[in-house]
Short mmCIF file of C-alpha atoms in Angstrom, two decimals:
data_model
loop_
_atom_site.label_atom_id
_atom_site.label_comp_id
_atom_site.label_asym_id
_atom_site.label_seq_id
_atom_site.Cartn_x
_atom_site.Cartn_y
_atom_site.Cartn_z
CA MET D 24 12.76 2.45 -23.74
CA LEU D 25 14.90 1.99 -20.68
CA THR D 26 18.61 1.24 -20.77
CA GLU D 27 20.08 -1.79 -19.00
CA THR D 28 21.28 0.47 -16.21
CA LEU D 29 17.81 1.98 -15.66
CA ILE D 30 16.21 -1.48 -15.68
CA ALA D 31 18.76 -2.59 -13.05
CA LEU D 32 18.07 0.60 -11.09
CA ALA D 33 14.33 -0.15 -11.07
CA ALA D 34 15.01 -3.75 -9.99
CA ALA D 35 17.36 -2.61 -7.22
CA GLY D 36 14.72 -0.11 -6.11
CA GLY D 37 12.13 -2.87 -5.86
CA THR D 38 14.53 -5.02 -3.88
CA ALA D 39 15.41 -2.09 -1.61
CA VAL D 40 11.76 -1.41 -0.75
CA VAL D 41 11.17 -5.03 0.23
CA GLN D 42 14.48 -5.44 2.07
CA ALA D 43 13.95 -2.21 4.03
CA ALA D 44 10.53 -3.20 5.37
CA GLY D 45 10.80 -3.97 9.06
CA THR D 46 14.29 -2.51 9.42
CA GLU D 47 15.72 0.80 10.62
CA ALA D 48 15.87 1.93 6.97
CA TRP D 49 12.10 1.55 6.46
CA GLU D 50 10.96 5.05 7.40
CA GLY D 51 13.59 6.66 5.15
CA VAL D 52 12.78 4.35 2.24
CA ARG D 53 9.03 4.68 2.75
CA GLY D 54 9.24 8.48 2.82
CA GLY D 55 11.55 8.54 -0.20
CA VAL D 56 9.20 6.39 -2.27
CA ALA D 57 6.20 8.52 -1.30
CA ARG D 58 8.09 11.70 -2.34
CA MET D 59 9.11 10.16 -5.67
CA PHE D 60 5.49 9.52 -6.60
CA ARG D 61 4.05 12.77 -5.19
CA GLY D 62 2.24 14.76 -7.89
CA ARG D 63 2.55 11.98 -10.50
CA ALA D 64 0.17 9.38 -11.88
CA GLY D 65 -0.03 6.60 -9.30
CA GLY D 66 0.90 9.29 -6.80
CA GLU D 67 1.53 9.34 -3.08
CA ASP D 68 -2.09 8.57 -2.08
CA GLU D 69 -2.01 5.38 -4.14
CA VAL D 70 1.55 4.42 -3.13
CA GLU D 71 1.26 4.61 0.65
CA PRO D 72 -1.26 1.73 0.99
CA ASP D 73 1.01 -0.37 -1.23
CA LEU D 74 3.98 0.48 0.99
CA ASP D 75 1.97 -0.62 4.03
CA ARG D 76 1.03 -3.86 2.24
CA THR D 77 4.71 -4.48 1.44
CA ALA D 78 5.63 -4.03 5.11
CA LEU D 79 2.89 -6.45 6.21
CA LEU D 80 3.88 -9.08 3.67
CA ARG D 81 7.56 -8.71 4.58
CA ALA D 82 6.68 -9.22 8.25
CA SER D 83 4.98 -12.51 7.32
CA ASP D 84 8.38 -13.73 6.08
CA ASP D 85 6.79 -15.21 2.93
CA ALA D 86 9.60 -15.35 0.33
CA GLU D 87 7.18 -15.68 -2.60
CA ALA D 88 5.16 -12.64 -1.48
CA GLY D 89 8.40 -10.70 -1.00
CA GLY D 90 9.45 -11.54 -4.55
CA GLN D 91 6.07 -10.44 -5.88
CA GLN D 92 6.34 -7.17 -3.99
CA ALA D 93 9.86 -6.55 -5.34
CA ARG D 94 8.58 -7.10 -8.89
CA LEU D 95 5.62 -4.78 -8.25
CA TRP D 96 7.94 -1.99 -7.10
CA GLN D 97 10.35 -2.68 -9.95
CA ALA D 98 7.50 -2.22 -12.43
CA ARG D 99 6.39 1.01 -10.74
CA PHE D 100 9.92 2.44 -10.73
CA ALA D 101 10.46 1.38 -14.35
CA ALA D 102 7.22 3.11 -15.40
CA LEU D 103 8.22 6.22 -13.46
CA LEU D 104 11.61 6.33 -15.22
CA ASP D 105 10.16 5.48 -18.64
CA ASP D 106 7.40 8.10 -18.52
CA ALA D 107 9.72 10.93 -17.48
CA ASP D 108 11.38 13.51 -19.70
CA ASP D 109 15.18 13.69 -19.55
CA ARG D 110 15.33 16.20 -16.70
CA SER D 111 12.74 14.37 -14.59
CA ARG D 112 14.39 11.04 -15.33
CA GLN D 113 17.74 12.33 -14.05
CA ARG D 114 16.09 13.59 -10.87
CA THR D 115 14.17 10.34 -10.40
CA GLU D 116 17.32 8.31 -11.06
CA ALA D 117 19.21 10.29 -8.40
CA GLU D 118 16.35 9.88 -5.90
CA LEU D 119 16.17 6.15 -6.57
CA ARG D 120 19.94 5.74 -6.15
CA GLN D 121 19.70 7.59 -2.82
CA LEU D 122 16.86 5.34 -1.71
CA ILE D 123 18.83 2.21 -2.67
CA SER D 124 21.84 3.47 -0.72
CA LEU D 125 19.74 3.42 2.47
CA VAL D 126 19.57 -0.38 2.35
CA PRO D 127 22.99 -2.02 2.80
CA GLY D 128 24.07 -4.54 0.17
CA VAL D 129 21.31 -3.96 -2.38
CA ALA D 130 23.36 -1.95 -4.90
CA ASP D 131 26.14 -4.56 -4.82
CA ARG D 132 23.69 -7.20 -6.09
CA TYR D 133 23.19 -5.23 -9.34
CA PRO D 134 26.55 -4.83 -11.17
CA ALA D 135 24.98 -2.73 -13.95
CA LEU D 136 24.49 0.07 -11.41
CA HIS D 137 28.24 0.52 -11.16
CA VAL D 138 28.84 1.08 -14.89
CA HIS D 139 28.94 4.70 -16.04
CA GLY D 140 29.54 5.14 -19.76
CA ASN D 141 32.59 3.00 -20.41
CA THR D 142 33.92 3.03 -16.88
CA TYR D 143 33.32 0.90 -13.83
CA ASP D 144 33.40 2.61 -10.45
CA LYS D 145 35.15 -0.20 -8.58
CA SER D 146 38.86 -0.93 -8.89
CA PRO D 147 39.66 -3.93 -11.12
CA GLN D 148 42.03 -6.65 -9.93
CA GLN D 149 43.82 -8.71 -12.52
CA TYR D 150 45.21 -12.20 -11.95
CA GLY D 151 46.79 -14.56 -14.41
CA ASN D 152 49.52 -16.89 -15.52
CA HIS D 153 50.87 -17.89 -18.95
CA ASN D 154 47.56 -18.66 -20.65
CA HIS D 155 44.80 -17.77 -18.19
CA MET D 156 43.60 -14.39 -16.94
CA GLN D 157 40.89 -13.35 -14.50
CA ILE D 158 39.69 -9.82 -13.94
CA HIS D 159 37.63 -9.07 -10.82
CA TYR D 160 35.81 -5.86 -10.01
CA GLY D 161 35.28 -4.77 -6.42
CA THR D 162 36.69 -6.29 -3.29
CA GLU D 163 35.86 -9.95 -3.93
CA ALA D 164 38.58 -11.90 -5.72
#
């Protein structure tokens, strides 16, 4: 069973694949996804046609198709993470984080990716008065 962070990681990965299609990041993301699936069930030979389909659908600018593609990739990444032993899962998690980092803004849309144990990797900002307090994480206040 996947943790909240791994579910968010799979979702961010799906979003990254779709968002990268048709951009400068596409070749890096495409190659990274193919490497992640190489030698595994649903391997590289099965993934590459799906990557091409994602790029074609993204080029059509169909928001519904893009959402479906993001969910497809999320499910594939989740299965990859869920089926892995601890060592493979750590490697896959690192590869997926690297892939997500290639697409600007995707990781910021998934706050669970920034939580590590009991810490948050963005600086908190605290605002308040006599009976009201707000705590913001990151640069947006």
